[in-house]
Short mmCIF file of C-alpha atoms in Angstrom, two decimals:
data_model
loop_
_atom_site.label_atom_id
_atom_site.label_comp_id
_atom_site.label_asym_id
_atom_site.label_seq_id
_atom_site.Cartn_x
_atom_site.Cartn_y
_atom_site.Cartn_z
CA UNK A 1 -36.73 -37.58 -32.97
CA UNK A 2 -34.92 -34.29 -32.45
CA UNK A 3 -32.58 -33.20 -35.79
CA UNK A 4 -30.12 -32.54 -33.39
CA UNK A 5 -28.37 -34.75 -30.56
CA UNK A 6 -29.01 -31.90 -27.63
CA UNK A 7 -31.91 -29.93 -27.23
CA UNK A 8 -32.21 -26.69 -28.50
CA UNK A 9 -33.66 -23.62 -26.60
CA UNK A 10 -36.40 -21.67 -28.47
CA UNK A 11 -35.60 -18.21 -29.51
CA UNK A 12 -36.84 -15.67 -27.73
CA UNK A 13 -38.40 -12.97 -29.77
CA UNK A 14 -39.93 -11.12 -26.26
CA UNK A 15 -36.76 -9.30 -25.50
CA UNK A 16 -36.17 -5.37 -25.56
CA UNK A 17 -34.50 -4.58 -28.51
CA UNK A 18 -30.89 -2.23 -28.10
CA UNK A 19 -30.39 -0.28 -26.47
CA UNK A 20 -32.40 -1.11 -24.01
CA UNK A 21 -32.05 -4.14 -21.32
CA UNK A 22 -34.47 -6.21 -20.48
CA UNK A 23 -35.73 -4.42 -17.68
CA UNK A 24 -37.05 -1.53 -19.63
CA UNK A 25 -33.96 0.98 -18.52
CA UNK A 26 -32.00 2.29 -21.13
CA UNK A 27 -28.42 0.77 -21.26
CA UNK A 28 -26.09 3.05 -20.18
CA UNK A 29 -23.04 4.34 -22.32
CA UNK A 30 -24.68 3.36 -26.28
CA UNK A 31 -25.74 6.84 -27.24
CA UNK A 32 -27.36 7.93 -24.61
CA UNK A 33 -27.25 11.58 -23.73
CA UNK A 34 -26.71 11.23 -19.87
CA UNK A 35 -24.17 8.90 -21.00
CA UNK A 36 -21.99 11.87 -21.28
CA UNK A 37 -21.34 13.42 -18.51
CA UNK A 38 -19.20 16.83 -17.97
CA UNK A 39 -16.43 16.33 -15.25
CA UNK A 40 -14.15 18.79 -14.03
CA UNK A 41 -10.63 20.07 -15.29
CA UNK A 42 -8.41 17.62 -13.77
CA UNK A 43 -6.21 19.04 -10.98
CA UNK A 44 -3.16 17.25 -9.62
CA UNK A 45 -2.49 18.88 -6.53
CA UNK A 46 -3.89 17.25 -3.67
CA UNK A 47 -2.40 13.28 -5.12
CA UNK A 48 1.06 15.17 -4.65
CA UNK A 49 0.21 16.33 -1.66
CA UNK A 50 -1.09 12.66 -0.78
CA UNK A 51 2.07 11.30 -1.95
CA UNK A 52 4.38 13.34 -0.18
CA UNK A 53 2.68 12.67 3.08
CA UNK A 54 2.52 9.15 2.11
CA UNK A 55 6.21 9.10 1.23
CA UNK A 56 6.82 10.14 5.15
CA UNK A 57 4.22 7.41 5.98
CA UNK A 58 6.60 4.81 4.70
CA UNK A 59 9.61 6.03 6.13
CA UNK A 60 8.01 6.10 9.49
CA UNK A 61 6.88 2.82 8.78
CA UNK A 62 10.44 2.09 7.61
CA UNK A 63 11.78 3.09 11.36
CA UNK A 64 8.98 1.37 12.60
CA UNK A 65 9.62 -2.25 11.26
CA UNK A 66 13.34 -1.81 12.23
CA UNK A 67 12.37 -0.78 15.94
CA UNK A 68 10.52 -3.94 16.21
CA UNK A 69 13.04 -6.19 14.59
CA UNK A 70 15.15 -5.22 17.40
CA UNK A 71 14.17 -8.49 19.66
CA UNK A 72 14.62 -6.81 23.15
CA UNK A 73 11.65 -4.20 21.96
CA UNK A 74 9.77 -6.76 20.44
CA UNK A 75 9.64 -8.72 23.03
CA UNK A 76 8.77 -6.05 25.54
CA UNK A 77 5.58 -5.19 23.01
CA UNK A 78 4.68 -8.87 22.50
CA UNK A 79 4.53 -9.28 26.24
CA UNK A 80 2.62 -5.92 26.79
CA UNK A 81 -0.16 -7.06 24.11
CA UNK A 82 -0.16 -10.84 25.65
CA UNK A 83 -0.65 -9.46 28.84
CA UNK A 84 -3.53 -6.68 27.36
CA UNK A 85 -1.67 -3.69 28.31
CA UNK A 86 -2.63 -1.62 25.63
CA UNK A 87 -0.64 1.67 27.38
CA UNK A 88 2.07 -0.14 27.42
CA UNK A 89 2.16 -0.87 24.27
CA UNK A 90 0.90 2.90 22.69
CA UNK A 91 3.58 4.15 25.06
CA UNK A 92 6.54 1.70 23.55
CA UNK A 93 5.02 2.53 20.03
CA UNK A 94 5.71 6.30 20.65
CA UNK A 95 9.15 5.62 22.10
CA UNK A 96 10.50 4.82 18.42
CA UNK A 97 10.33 8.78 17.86
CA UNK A 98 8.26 8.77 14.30
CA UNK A 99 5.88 11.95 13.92
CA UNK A 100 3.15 10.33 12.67
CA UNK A 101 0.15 8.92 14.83
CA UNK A 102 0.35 5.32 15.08
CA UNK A 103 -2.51 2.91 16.55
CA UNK A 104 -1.97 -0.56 17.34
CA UNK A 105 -4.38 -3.48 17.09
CA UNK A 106 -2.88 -6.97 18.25
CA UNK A 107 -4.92 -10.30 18.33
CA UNK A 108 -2.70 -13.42 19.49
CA UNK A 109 -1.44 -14.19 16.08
CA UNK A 110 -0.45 -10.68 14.79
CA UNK A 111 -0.11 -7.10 15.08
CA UNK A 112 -1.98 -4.09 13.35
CA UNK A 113 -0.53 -0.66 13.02
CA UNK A 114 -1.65 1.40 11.40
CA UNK A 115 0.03 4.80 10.83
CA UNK A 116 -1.71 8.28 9.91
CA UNK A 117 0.07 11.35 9.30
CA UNK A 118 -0.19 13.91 11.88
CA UNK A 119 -1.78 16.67 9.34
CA UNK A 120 -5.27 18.28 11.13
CA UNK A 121 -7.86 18.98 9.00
CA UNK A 122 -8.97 15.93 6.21
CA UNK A 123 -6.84 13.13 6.04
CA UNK A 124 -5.13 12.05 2.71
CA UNK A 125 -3.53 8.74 3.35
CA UNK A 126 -3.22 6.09 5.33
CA UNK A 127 -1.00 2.80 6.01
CA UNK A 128 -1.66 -0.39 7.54
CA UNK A 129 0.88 -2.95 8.39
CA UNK A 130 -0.11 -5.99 9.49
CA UNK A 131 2.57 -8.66 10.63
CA UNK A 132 1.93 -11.70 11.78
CA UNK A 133 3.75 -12.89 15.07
CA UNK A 134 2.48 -16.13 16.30
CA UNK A 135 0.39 -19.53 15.18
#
């Protein structure tokens, strides 16, 4: 009979002791030298530029959503993307007037935009509406 009413595991005394993992690798971040690595001075400048180009983003995207709850245009961009006109649609999308690029994706339950700002070079933000306009 066991002294105890579940069974109890044996210990295991063939582990790697600390700091170490059982695979043999050191464990990262317990005194280990490369633990400690050197990073550069921080430097705030590009997030504010992300976050004033973002900032337009949204109020694009602002003019955007109240374009399309206009139900005239939204029902001349439903029935584009029903129909697969995808011109039709980028051409009613740049007929709201907003600077920024915006590229449509539409399946038969919702719509995609997503809106970049027109900046060349690397891009620093991005937004991506997705509204749903049908079962």
């Amino acid at each position: 009979m066991l002294p105890h009413p579940y069974y109890v595991w044996p210990r295991q005394t063939d582990y790697a002791p600390y700091p170490y993992t059982a695979s043999g690798y050191p464990a990262y971040g317990y005194g280990n030298p490369d633990s400690e690595r050197k990073y550069p001075p921080v430097n705030t400048s590009t997030l504010s530029q992300s976050i004033l180009a973002f900032r337009k983003l949204m109020a694009d995207g602002s003019q955007v959503l109240a374009r399309l709850a206009d139900n005239s245009f939204a029902h001349q961009v439903m029935s584009a993307a029903q129909a697969g006109n995808k011109l039709e649609v980028d051409r009613l999308m740049k007929s709201i007037g907003v600077s920024s690029i915006i590229t449509t994706r539409y399946t038969p339950s919702s719509i995609i935009l997503e809106i970049d700002p027109d900046i060349e070079g690397t891009p620093c933000c991005h937004l991506t509406m997705a509204l749903k306009w049908g079962q």
